[in-house]
mmCIF file of C-alpha atoms and ligand atoms in Angstrom:
data_model
loop_
_atom_site.group_PDB
_atom_site.id
_atom_site.type_symbol
_atom_site.label_atom_id
_atom_site.label_comp_id
_atom_site.label_asym_id
_atom_site.label_seq_id
_atom_site.Cartn_x
_atom_site.Cartn_y
_atom_site.Cartn_z
ATOM 1 C CA UNK A 247 107.851 107.914 65.051
ATOM 2 C CA UNK A 248 105.869 104.706 65.496
ATOM 3 C CA UNK A 249 107.785 102.026 67.429
ATOM 4 C CA UNK A 250 107.016 98.316 67.200
ATOM 5 C CA UNK A 251 108.508 95.809 69.661
ATOM 6 C CA UNK A 252 108.392 92.102 68.915
ATOM 7 C CA UNK A 253 107.612 89.417 71.473
ATOM 8 C CA UNK A 254 110.601 87.402 72.768
ATOM 9 C CA UNK A 255 111.957 84.974 70.156
ATOM 10 C CA UNK A 256 109.928 86.492 67.315
ATOM 11 C CA UNK A 257 112.967 88.283 65.899
ATOM 12 C CA UNK A 258 114.479 85.004 64.662
ATOM 13 C CA UNK A 259 112.801 84.848 61.265
ATOM 14 C CA UNK A 260 113.466 88.542 60.665
ATOM 15 C CA UNK A 261 117.123 88.108 61.605
ATOM 16 C CA UNK A 262 117.314 85.182 59.181
ATOM 17 C CA UNK A 263 116.375 87.547 56.337
ATOM 18 C CA UNK A 264 112.581 87.275 56.167
ATOM 19 C CA UNK A 265 110.821 90.643 55.732
ATOM 20 C CA UNK A 266 107.418 89.827 57.295
ATOM 21 C CA UNK A 267 106.128 90.284 60.835
ATOM 22 C CA UNK A 268 102.780 88.759 61.771
ATOM 23 C CA UNK A 269 100.285 90.526 64.037
ATOM 24 C CA UNK A 270 100.640 87.801 66.657
ATOM 25 C CA UNK A 271 104.401 88.393 66.896
ATOM 26 C CA UNK A 272 104.082 92.008 68.042
ATOM 27 C CA UNK A 273 104.310 92.620 71.802
ATOM 28 C CA UNK A 274 103.924 96.400 71.850
ATOM 29 C CA UNK A 275 103.212 99.355 69.587
ATOM 30 C CA UNK A 276 103.961 102.949 70.574
ATOM 31 C CA UNK A 277 101.825 105.413 68.657
ATOM 32 C CA UNK A 278 98.683 104.775 66.628
ATOM 33 C CA UNK A 279 99.884 103.922 63.142
ATOM 34 C CA UNK A 280 97.551 104.667 60.237
ATOM 35 C CA UNK A 281 97.585 101.887 57.589
ATOM 36 C CA UNK A 282 100.946 101.764 55.844
ATOM 37 C CA UNK A 283 102.804 104.043 58.275
ATOM 38 C CA UNK A 284 106.536 103.580 58.710
ATOM 39 C CA UNK A 285 107.693 102.220 62.046
ATOM 40 C CA UNK A 286 110.949 101.398 63.765
ATOM 41 C CA UNK A 287 111.002 97.703 64.676
ATOM 42 C CA UNK A 288 113.004 96.317 67.599
ATOM 43 C CA UNK A 289 113.315 92.984 69.329
ATOM 44 C CA UNK A 290 112.193 92.589 72.949
ATOM 45 C CA UNK A 291 115.627 93.668 74.219
ATOM 46 C CA UNK A 292 115.385 96.915 72.245
ATOM 47 C CA UNK A 293 117.825 95.940 69.482
ATOM 48 C CA UNK A 294 116.932 97.617 66.166
ATOM 49 C CA UNK A 295 115.699 95.205 63.465
ATOM 50 C CA UNK A 296 114.886 97.854 60.891
ATOM 51 C CA UNK A 297 112.084 100.018 59.505
ATOM 52 C CA UNK A 298 108.820 98.518 58.361
ATOM 53 C CA UNK A 299 105.548 99.514 56.744
ATOM 54 C CA UNK A 300 102.829 98.708 59.281
ATOM 55 C CA UNK A 301 99.229 97.773 58.598
ATOM 56 C CA UNK A 302 97.396 96.335 61.573
ATOM 57 C CA UNK A 303 94.390 95.403 59.371
ATOM 58 C CA UNK A 304 96.481 92.751 57.651
ATOM 59 C CA UNK A 305 97.693 89.408 59.080
ATOM 60 C CA UNK A 306 101.121 90.429 57.844
ATOM 61 C CA UNK A 307 101.165 93.443 60.133
ATOM 62 C CA UNK A 308 104.586 94.785 59.136
ATOM 63 C CA UNK A 309 106.849 94.426 56.111
ATOM 64 C CA UNK A 310 110.468 95.375 56.548
ATOM 65 C CA UNK A 311 111.704 97.956 54.062
ATOM 66 C CA UNK A 312 115.147 98.648 55.492
ATOM 67 C CA UNK A 313 117.379 97.046 58.082
ATOM 68 C CA UNK A 314 119.008 100.353 59.045
ATOM 69 C CA UNK A 315 117.896 103.794 60.253
ATOM 70 C CA UNK A 316 118.373 105.394 56.805
ATOM 71 C CA UNK A 317 115.798 108.027 55.776
ATOM 72 C CA UNK A 318 112.952 106.568 53.716
ATOM 73 C CA UNK A 319 112.296 109.200 51.046
ATOM 74 C CA UNK A 320 112.343 109.683 47.285
ATOM 75 C CA UNK A 321 116.119 109.188 47.171
ATOM 76 C CA UNK A 322 115.808 105.887 49.071
ATOM 77 C CA UNK A 323 113.120 104.612 46.680
ATOM 78 C CA UNK A 324 115.247 105.661 43.712
ATOM 79 C CA UNK A 325 118.243 103.734 45.093
ATOM 80 C CA UNK A 326 116.113 100.640 45.554
ATOM 81 C CA UNK A 327 114.688 100.925 42.031
ATOM 82 C CA UNK A 328 118.192 101.319 40.584
ATOM 83 C CA UNK A 329 119.268 98.155 42.438
ATOM 84 C CA UNK A 330 116.239 96.277 41.097
ATOM 85 C CA UNK A 331 116.981 97.454 37.559
ATOM 86 C CA UNK A 332 120.571 96.273 37.807
ATOM 87 C CA UNK A 333 119.275 92.918 39.039
ATOM 88 C CA UNK A 334 116.750 92.776 36.163
ATOM 89 C CA UNK A 335 119.509 93.524 33.663
ATOM 90 C CA UNK A 336 121.512 90.557 35.002
ATOM 91 C CA UNK A 337 118.604 88.106 34.973
ATOM 92 C CA UNK A 338 116.522 89.005 31.923
ATOM 93 C CA UNK A 339 117.501 87.785 28.500
ATOM 94 C CA UNK A 340 117.536 91.058 26.654
ATOM 95 C CA UNK A 341 115.606 94.231 25.969
ATOM 96 C CA UNK A 342 111.866 94.162 25.553
ATOM 97 C CA UNK A 343 109.715 92.858 28.364
ATOM 98 C CA UNK A 344 110.882 91.977 31.845
ATOM 99 C CA UNK A 345 110.023 92.327 35.502
ATOM 100 C CA UNK A 346 111.815 95.338 36.916
ATOM 101 C CA UNK A 347 110.664 95.104 40.529
ATOM 102 C CA UNK A 348 109.425 91.895 42.174
ATOM 103 C CA UNK A 349 108.197 93.016 45.594
ATOM 104 C CA UNK A 350 109.899 91.245 48.489
ATOM 105 C CA UNK A 351 112.401 89.630 46.082
ATOM 106 C CA UNK A 352 113.718 93.130 45.337
ATOM 107 C CA UNK A 353 113.372 94.392 48.939
ATOM 108 C CA UNK A 354 110.332 96.449 47.875
ATOM 109 C CA UNK A 355 107.406 94.734 49.617
ATOM 110 C CA UNK A 356 104.092 95.424 47.910
ATOM 111 C CA UNK A 357 105.465 96.738 44.609
ATOM 112 C CA UNK A 358 105.489 95.094 41.188
ATOM 113 C CA UNK A 359 106.863 96.911 38.140
ATOM 114 C CA UNK A 360 107.084 95.391 34.663
ATOM 115 C CA UNK A 361 108.495 96.812 31.481
ATOM 116 C CA UNK A 362 106.826 96.237 28.107
ATOM 117 C CA UNK A 363 108.915 98.096 25.551
ATOM 118 C CA UNK A 364 108.694 101.772 26.477
ATOM 119 C CA UNK A 365 105.715 101.252 28.784
ATOM 120 C CA UNK A 366 106.080 100.503 32.513
ATOM 121 C CA UNK A 367 103.206 98.828 34.365
ATOM 122 C CA UNK A 368 103.059 98.995 38.145
ATOM 123 C CA UNK A 369 100.992 97.195 40.740
ATOM 124 C CA UNK A 370 100.796 98.419 44.336
ATOM 125 C CA UNK A 371 99.606 95.752 46.750
ATOM 126 C CA UNK A 372 100.020 97.180 50.258
ATOM 127 C CA UNK A 373 99.018 100.282 52.206
ATOM 128 C CA UNK A 374 102.704 100.916 52.937
ATOM 129 C CA UNK A 375 103.679 101.054 49.282
ATOM 130 C CA UNK A 376 100.532 103.069 48.508
ATOM 131 C CA UNK A 377 101.917 105.850 50.747
ATOM 132 C CA UNK A 378 105.129 105.826 48.720
ATOM 133 C CA UNK A 379 103.313 105.836 45.364
ATOM 134 C CA UNK A 380 104.438 109.312 44.261
ATOM 135 C CA UNK A 381 108.066 108.481 45.086
ATOM 136 C CA UNK A 382 107.786 105.185 43.170
ATOM 137 C CA UNK A 383 106.275 106.807 40.071
ATOM 138 C CA UNK A 384 108.838 109.636 40.178
ATOM 139 C CA UNK A 385 111.784 107.261 40.580
ATOM 140 C CA UNK A 386 110.592 104.992 37.745
ATOM 141 C CA UNK A 387 110.248 108.042 35.480
ATOM 142 C CA UNK A 388 113.780 109.183 36.264
ATOM 143 C CA UNK A 389 115.503 105.795 36.266
ATOM 144 C CA UNK A 390 113.689 103.954 33.450
ATOM 145 C CA UNK A 391 112.570 106.911 31.321
ATOM 146 C CA UNK A 392 109.414 105.258 29.933
ATOM 147 C CA UNK A 393 106.879 106.823 27.590
ATOM 148 C CA UNK A 394 104.166 106.247 30.215
ATOM 149 C CA UNK A 395 103.444 104.388 33.459
ATOM 150 C CA UNK A 396 100.237 102.379 33.667
ATOM 151 C CA UNK A 397 98.856 101.198 37.006
ATOM 152 C CA UNK A 398 97.150 97.837 37.509
ATOM 153 C CA UNK A 399 96.366 98.125 41.200
ATOM 154 C CA UNK A 400 93.083 96.329 40.593
ATOM 155 C CA UNK A 401 93.774 93.090 42.457
ATOM 156 C CA UNK A 402 91.590 91.861 45.301
ATOM 157 C CA UNK A 403 94.609 91.488 47.636
ATOM 158 C CA UNK A 404 94.395 95.269 48.086
ATOM 159 C CA UNK A 405 91.066 94.900 49.889
ATOM 160 C CA UNK A 406 92.817 92.979 52.689
ATOM 161 C CA UNK A 407 94.946 96.097 53.134
ATOM 162 C CA UNK A 408 91.877 98.367 53.204
ATOM 163 C CA UNK A 409 92.720 99.849 49.794
ATOM 164 C CA UNK A 410 90.448 100.684 46.874
ATOM 165 C CA UNK A 411 91.137 99.132 43.482
ATOM 166 C CA UNK A 412 92.703 101.417 40.872
ATOM 167 C CA UNK A 413 93.498 101.080 37.178
ATOM 168 C CA UNK A 414 94.716 103.689 34.685
ATOM 169 C CA UNK A 415 97.698 105.771 33.718
ATOM 170 C CA UNK A 416 99.773 106.877 36.722
ATOM 171 C CA UNK A 417 101.829 109.123 34.468
ATOM 172 C CA UNK A 418 101.659 109.999 30.752
ATOM 173 C CA UNK A 419 99.552 108.181 28.203
ATOM 174 C CA UNK A 420 100.255 105.673 25.454
ATOM 175 C CA UNK A 421 98.555 102.854 23.584
ATOM 176 C CA UNK A 422 97.769 100.083 26.100
ATOM 177 C CA UNK A 423 98.236 97.405 23.410
ATOM 178 C CA UNK A 424 101.965 96.812 22.850
ATOM 179 C CA UNK A 425 104.116 94.370 20.895
ATOM 180 C CA UNK A 426 107.042 92.799 22.698
ATOM 181 C CA UNK A 427 109.780 90.466 21.512
ATOM 182 C CA UNK A 428 111.194 87.386 23.242
ATOM 183 C CA UNK A 429 114.143 86.357 21.130
ATOM 184 C CA UNK A 430 112.702 86.157 17.607
ATOM 185 C CA UNK A 431 109.098 85.678 18.782
ATOM 186 C CA UNK A 432 106.628 88.581 18.905
ATOM 187 C CA UNK A 433 103.781 88.777 21.407
ATOM 188 C CA UNK A 434 100.861 91.164 21.618
ATOM 189 C CA UNK A 435 100.277 92.401 25.185
ATOM 190 C CA UNK A 436 97.213 94.328 26.364
ATOM 191 C CA UNK A 437 98.261 95.916 29.636
ATOM 192 C CA UNK A 438 94.915 97.533 30.539
ATOM 193 C CA UNK A 439 92.572 94.578 29.969
ATOM 194 C CA UNK A 440 94.915 91.611 30.341
ATOM 195 C CA UNK A 441 95.567 89.422 33.370
ATOM 196 C CA UNK A 442 98.124 90.576 35.938
ATOM 197 C CA UNK A 443 100.080 93.360 34.208
ATOM 198 C CA UNK A 444 99.221 91.973 30.765
ATOM 199 C CA UNK A 445 101.509 89.013 30.151
ATOM 200 C CA UNK A 446 102.927 86.057 32.095
ATOM 201 C CA UNK A 447 106.531 87.196 32.279
ATOM 202 C CA UNK A 448 107.157 84.570 34.964
ATOM 203 C CA UNK A 449 106.815 81.823 32.326
ATOM 204 C CA UNK A 450 109.431 83.279 29.954
ATOM 205 C CA UNK A 451 112.100 80.632 30.555
ATOM 206 C CA UNK A 452 109.477 77.867 30.539
ATOM 207 C CA UNK A 453 108.302 79.141 27.138
ATOM 208 C CA UNK A 454 111.893 78.672 25.966
ATOM 209 C CA UNK A 455 111.801 75.077 27.231
ATOM 210 C CA UNK A 456 108.557 74.465 25.307
ATOM 211 C CA UNK A 457 110.057 76.002 22.180
ATOM 212 C CA UNK A 458 113.047 73.660 22.507
ATOM 213 C CA UNK A 459 110.905 70.506 22.906
ATOM 214 C CA UNK A 460 108.015 71.186 20.522
ATOM 215 C CA UNK A 461 109.485 70.254 17.133
ATOM 216 C CA UNK A 462 107.073 68.210 14.953
ATOM 217 C CA UNK A 463 104.712 67.614 17.868
ATOM 218 C CA UNK A 464 100.938 68.041 17.932
ATOM 219 C CA UNK A 465 100.457 70.422 20.841
ATOM 220 C CA UNK A 466 97.522 71.038 23.165
ATOM 221 C CA UNK A 467 97.879 74.216 25.266
ATOM 222 C CA UNK A 468 95.253 74.327 28.029
ATOM 223 C CA UNK A 469 94.590 77.638 29.829
ATOM 224 C CA UNK A 470 96.542 79.256 26.984
ATOM 225 C CA UNK A 471 95.551 82.899 27.757
ATOM 226 C CA UNK A 472 97.177 85.104 25.079
ATOM 227 C CA UNK A 473 99.066 82.175 23.583
ATOM 228 C CA UNK A 474 102.478 82.489 25.259
ATOM 229 C CA UNK A 475 103.154 78.742 25.174
ATOM 230 C CA UNK A 476 101.176 78.126 21.957
ATOM 231 C CA UNK A 477 103.136 80.625 19.909
ATOM 232 C CA UNK A 478 106.439 79.481 21.459
ATOM 233 C CA UNK A 479 105.631 75.879 20.482
ATOM 234 C CA UNK A 480 104.836 77.062 16.960
ATOM 235 C CA UNK A 481 108.097 78.996 16.775
ATOM 236 C CA UNK A 482 109.854 75.807 17.894
ATOM 237 C CA UNK A 483 108.466 73.889 14.927
ATOM 238 C CA UNK A 484 105.350 72.203 16.343
ATOM 239 C CA UNK A 485 103.238 70.475 13.689
ATOM 240 C CA UNK A 486 99.976 71.903 15.034
ATOM 241 C CA UNK A 487 98.784 73.772 18.105
ATOM 242 C CA UNK A 488 95.372 73.714 19.735
ATOM 243 C CA UNK A 489 95.002 76.418 22.405
ATOM 244 C CA UNK A 490 92.085 76.406 24.877
ATOM 245 C CA UNK A 491 90.980 79.171 27.218
ATOM 246 C CA UNK A 492 87.711 80.330 28.711
ATOM 247 C CA UNK A 493 88.352 83.966 27.722
ATOM 248 C CA UNK A 494 87.510 84.849 24.087
ATOM 249 C CA UNK A 495 89.289 88.185 24.522
ATOM 250 C CA UNK A 496 92.558 86.478 25.539
ATOM 251 C CA UNK A 497 92.185 84.173 22.522
ATOM 252 C CA UNK A 498 91.847 87.176 20.207
ATOM 253 C CA UNK A 499 95.283 88.329 21.431
ATOM 254 C CA UNK A 500 96.667 84.809 20.947
ATOM 255 C CA UNK A 501 95.403 84.868 17.351
ATOM 256 C CA UNK A 502 97.090 88.217 16.723
ATOM 257 C CA UNK A 503 100.414 86.905 18.026
ATOM 258 C CA UNK A 504 100.150 83.660 16.075
ATOM 259 C CA UNK A 505 99.465 85.611 12.854
ATOM 260 C CA UNK A 506 102.312 88.064 13.492
ATOM 261 C CA UNK A 507 104.743 85.130 13.727
ATOM 262 C CA UNK A 508 103.400 83.474 10.567
ATOM 263 C CA UNK A 509 101.794 80.671 12.581
ATOM 264 C CA UNK A 510 98.096 81.310 11.913
ATOM 265 C CA UNK A 511 97.860 78.187 9.738
ATOM 266 C CA UNK A 512 99.210 75.877 12.443
ATOM 267 C CA UNK A 513 97.439 77.422 15.469
ATOM 268 C CA UNK A 514 93.801 76.971 16.360
ATOM 269 C CA UNK A 515 92.274 78.573 19.435
ATOM 270 C CA UNK A 516 89.048 77.423 21.089
ATOM 271 C CA UNK A 517 87.016 79.178 23.796
ATOM 272 C CA UNK A 518 85.998 76.468 26.262
ATOM 273 C CA UNK A 519 86.167 75.294 29.832
ATOM 274 C CA UNK A 520 89.390 73.282 29.863
ATOM 275 C CA UNK A 521 88.006 70.698 32.305
ATOM 276 C CA UNK A 522 85.119 69.851 29.955
ATOM 277 C CA UNK A 523 87.276 70.132 26.873
ATOM 278 C CA UNK A 524 89.880 67.656 28.146
ATOM 279 C CA UNK A 525 87.080 65.194 28.909
ATOM 280 C CA UNK A 526 85.617 65.623 25.403
ATOM 281 C CA UNK A 527 89.025 65.118 23.735
ATOM 282 C CA UNK A 528 89.459 61.884 25.686
ATOM 283 C CA UNK A 529 86.004 60.680 24.618
ATOM 284 C CA UNK A 530 86.921 61.387 20.996
ATOM 285 C CA UNK A 531 90.119 59.352 21.391
ATOM 286 C CA UNK A 532 92.362 62.289 20.470
ATOM 287 C CA UNK A 533 96.096 62.049 21.256
ATOM 288 C CA UNK A 534 98.826 64.702 21.472
ATOM 289 C CA UNK A 535 102.610 64.793 21.406
ATOM 290 C CA UNK A 536 102.816 67.667 23.875
ATOM 291 C CA UNK A 537 100.300 69.003 26.381
ATOM 292 C CA UNK A 538 100.713 72.190 28.388
ATOM 293 C CA UNK A 539 98.673 72.823 31.531
ATOM 294 C CA UNK A 540 98.963 76.255 33.091
ATOM 295 C CA UNK A 541 95.769 76.820 35.085
ATOM 296 C CA UNK A 542 95.055 79.842 37.279
ATOM 297 C CA UNK A 543 95.845 79.483 40.993
ATOM 298 C CA UNK A 544 93.164 77.078 42.239
ATOM 299 C CA UNK A 545 93.727 78.311 45.776
ATOM 300 C CA UNK A 546 94.861 81.546 47.315
ATOM 301 C CA UNK A 547 94.799 80.146 50.842
ATOM 302 C CA UNK A 548 95.727 77.067 52.827
ATOM 303 C CA UNK A 549 92.041 76.276 53.568
ATOM 304 C CA UNK A 550 91.135 75.360 50.017
ATOM 305 C CA UNK A 551 94.185 73.155 49.465
ATOM 306 C CA UNK A 552 92.297 69.847 49.230
ATOM 307 C CA UNK A 553 89.893 71.197 46.606
ATOM 308 C CA UNK A 554 92.770 72.715 44.656
ATOM 309 C CA UNK A 555 94.634 69.418 44.629
ATOM 310 C CA UNK A 556 91.538 67.646 43.306
ATOM 311 C CA UNK A 557 91.448 70.188 40.474
ATOM 312 C CA UNK A 558 95.134 69.731 39.651
ATOM 313 C CA UNK A 559 94.757 65.962 39.844
ATOM 314 C CA UNK A 560 91.814 65.953 37.470
ATOM 315 C CA UNK A 561 93.408 67.979 34.678
ATOM 316 C CA UNK A 562 96.772 66.231 34.992
ATOM 317 C CA UNK A 563 95.194 62.773 34.958
ATOM 318 C CA UNK A 564 93.206 63.660 31.839
ATOM 319 C CA UNK A 565 96.215 65.187 30.108
ATOM 320 C CA UNK A 566 98.354 62.145 30.939
ATOM 321 C CA UNK A 567 95.772 59.887 29.308
ATOM 322 C CA UNK A 568 95.774 62.043 26.161
ATOM 323 C CA UNK A 569 99.532 61.814 25.586
ATOM 324 C CA UNK A 570 101.159 59.715 22.892
ATOM 325 C CA UNK A 571 103.933 57.383 23.961
ATOM 326 C CA UNK A 572 107.013 59.617 24.241
ATOM 327 C CA UNK A 573 104.689 62.610 24.638
ATOM 328 C CA UNK A 574 105.602 65.559 26.807
ATOM 329 C CA UNK A 575 103.519 67.076 29.587
ATOM 330 C CA UNK A 576 104.434 70.605 30.672
ATOM 331 C CA UNK A 577 102.419 71.133 33.831
ATOM 332 C CA UNK A 578 102.394 74.225 36.013
ATOM 333 C CA UNK A 579 101.031 75.468 39.306
ATOM 334 C CA UNK A 580 101.218 79.051 40.465
ATOM 335 C CA UNK A 581 99.509 78.384 43.830
ATOM 336 C CA UNK A 582 102.066 79.204 46.492
ATOM 337 C CA UNK A 583 100.335 76.875 48.972
ATOM 338 C CA UNK A 584 100.927 73.896 46.684
ATOM 339 C CA UNK A 585 104.690 73.586 47.091
ATOM 340 C CA UNK A 586 106.982 71.609 44.791
ATOM 341 C CA UNK A 587 106.876 68.479 46.979
ATOM 342 C CA UNK A 588 103.060 68.485 47.155
ATOM 343 C CA UNK A 589 102.839 69.197 43.420
ATOM 344 C CA UNK A 590 105.098 66.236 42.575
ATOM 345 C CA UNK A 591 103.107 63.959 44.895
ATOM 346 C CA UNK A 592 99.928 65.003 43.076
ATOM 347 C CA UNK A 593 101.608 64.186 39.728
ATOM 348 C CA UNK A 594 102.721 60.775 41.036
ATOM 349 C CA UNK A 595 99.197 59.918 42.043
ATOM 350 C CA UNK A 596 97.759 61.171 38.714
ATOM 351 C CA UNK A 597 100.382 59.112 36.836
ATOM 352 C CA UNK A 598 99.417 56.002 38.792
ATOM 353 C CA UNK A 599 95.722 56.569 38.080
ATOM 354 C CA UNK A 600 96.497 57.092 34.388
ATOM 355 C CA UNK A 601 98.469 53.799 34.327
ATOM 356 C CA UNK A 602 101.309 55.592 32.603
ATOM 357 C CA UNK A 603 104.978 55.805 33.484
ATOM 358 C CA UNK A 604 106.693 59.194 33.349
ATOM 359 C CA UNK A 605 110.199 60.522 33.441
ATOM 360 C CA UNK A 606 110.709 63.921 35.123
ATOM 361 C CA UNK A 607 112.800 65.770 32.536
ATOM 362 C CA UNK A 608 112.870 69.118 34.302
ATOM 363 C CA UNK A 609 111.487 70.726 37.427
ATOM 364 C CA UNK A 610 111.423 74.430 36.693
ATOM 365 C CA UNK A 611 110.253 77.579 38.463
ATOM 366 C CA UNK A 612 109.552 81.254 37.758
ATOM 367 C CA UNK A 613 111.823 83.260 35.438
ATOM 368 C CA UNK A 614 114.997 84.652 36.978
ATOM 369 C CA UNK A 615 113.639 88.200 36.872
ATOM 370 C CA UNK A 616 111.178 87.127 39.614
ATOM 371 C CA UNK A 617 113.957 86.677 42.203
ATOM 372 C CA UNK A 618 113.411 84.314 45.094
ATOM 373 C CA UNK A 619 114.444 85.525 48.531
ATOM 374 C CA UNK A 620 116.226 82.562 50.093
ATOM 375 C CA UNK A 621 114.824 83.291 53.548
ATOM 376 C CA UNK A 622 111.268 83.904 52.307
ATOM 377 C CA UNK A 623 109.904 80.798 50.642
ATOM 378 C CA UNK A 624 106.694 82.706 49.863
ATOM 379 C CA UNK A 625 108.624 84.466 47.065
ATOM 380 C CA UNK A 626 108.859 81.164 45.152
ATOM 381 C CA UNK A 627 105.411 80.360 43.826
ATOM 382 C CA UNK A 628 105.674 78.873 40.338
ATOM 383 C CA UNK A 629 106.261 75.182 39.630
ATOM 384 C CA UNK A 630 106.664 73.859 36.095
ATOM 385 C CA UNK A 631 107.298 70.128 35.746
ATOM 386 C CA UNK A 632 108.216 68.703 32.353
ATOM 387 C CA UNK A 633 107.352 65.013 32.116
ATOM 388 C CA UNK A 634 107.912 62.510 29.333
ATOM 389 C CA UNK A 635 105.557 59.570 28.902
ATOM 390 C CA UNK A 636 107.827 56.543 28.915
ATOM 391 C CA UNK A 637 105.161 54.061 27.854
HETATM 392 N N1 SAH B 211 99.462 79.884 30.060
HETATM 393 C C1 SAH B 211 99.227 81.296 30.040
HETATM 394 C C2 SAH B 211 98.730 81.827 31.367
HETATM 395 C C3 SAH B 211 97.495 81.132 31.916
HETATM 396 S S1 SAH B 211 96.672 82.063 33.121
HETATM 397 C C4 SAH B 211 100.495 82.027 29.614
HETATM 398 O O1 SAH B 211 101.565 81.457 29.710
HETATM 399 O O2 SAH B 211 100.400 83.172 29.193
HETATM 400 C C5 SAH B 211 95.244 81.132 33.352
HETATM 401 C C6 SAH B 211 94.232 81.201 32.220
HETATM 402 O O3 SAH B 211 93.219 80.268 32.517
HETATM 403 C C7 SAH B 211 93.531 82.523 32.027
HETATM 404 O O4 SAH B 211 93.733 82.975 30.711
HETATM 405 C C8 SAH B 211 92.029 82.222 32.244
HETATM 406 O O5 SAH B 211 91.194 82.889 31.308
HETATM 407 C C9 SAH B 211 91.994 80.754 31.991
HETATM 408 N N2 SAH B 211 90.947 79.980 32.672
HETATM 409 C C10 SAH B 211 90.486 80.066 33.932
HETATM 410 N N3 SAH B 211 89.599 79.081 34.180
HETATM 411 C C11 SAH B 211 89.516 78.344 33.040
HETATM 412 C C12 SAH B 211 88.776 77.178 32.672
HETATM 413 N N4 SAH B 211 87.968 76.579 33.543
HETATM 414 N N5 SAH B 211 88.947 76.693 31.433
HETATM 415 C C13 SAH B 211 89.767 77.293 30.556
HETATM 416 N N6 SAH B 211 90.484 78.393 30.843
HETATM 417 C C14 SAH B 211 90.348 78.906 32.077
#
């Protein structure tokens, strides 16, 4: 067995409930662990902290899987997946689509599993979870009983772990285009070609907020992807919806969903760069009653924070200028490194530059089926501020 001993004092965060151990916090390693190997982790006095998946190639050199000496095998993985499913059943709003396993938030570092109807989509992000892949697929088959399991392990984060990218069916086959329902709204999801695992499940509760606030408004949905917010606004009674995204393929899915919900006449989707498009709308003197901004993460690291904030500032400033009096701005950031305080400061400065006054109606986060580990702030990444233009 591989044994990892932490340097003095470095057990504090782990004892507080955080699952990560950085390379610099390790004093000693007995054995030569291949990437992803399981190791027993102790503090410098030899007290057991738990069992972790070790990968010395990564900055996060170990991720705690268990805080006891229990055997890590197929039965262990199945227990963890059953716990995650019970958690998902408590936090999701009904059958259909939901996140079943949210990595660290479900004590399964490196594993994402989503359910879209009778299809399960998994994403394996670390070398440790990669070694447990067969157990994960087997347990999901037994516990969830899906028609098929599709794998979207094609994210660049895997390269940091020394892993190849992989995409395809992990078990069974099915159509990769599926229809899901959120309440009375239908969405088309393409799990093989779409972003992430196909749909932004993390925005589910924020879509509900948009639906609630959209009545009779003219809506602009920037970075609309497959139309999650656009179609929700339409279902909530918006007068018209203009969705903008750079991906024509994503817009074709948005059009399908709009049509399925009888909203084709009120929704228009445009393939464009949202930065340029916002500028052009301002030049034309267009105004909207609701604007949604949900850009991709402008930064994956701390280094690029300043540039990311300039990007957020630019689109928010432009959107603020385009709002009618009483208009609503729904503005999101999924960059973990831009925390809620920094995000609000950016909005304050954009509001000042726009010479508009705003009321913060709601400060929201990711859907409840993306559970936040209290001790690990990295598990909270999504911010969604809902502002009302007072003047
Ligand atoms: N709001 C969506 C998710 C947005 S994800 C939802 O709730 O489902 C970010 C989207 O931004 C992606 O669809 C991507 O194609 C798009 N995108 C990235 N850069 C862009 C740009 N410069 N202009 C417009 N869209 C862009």
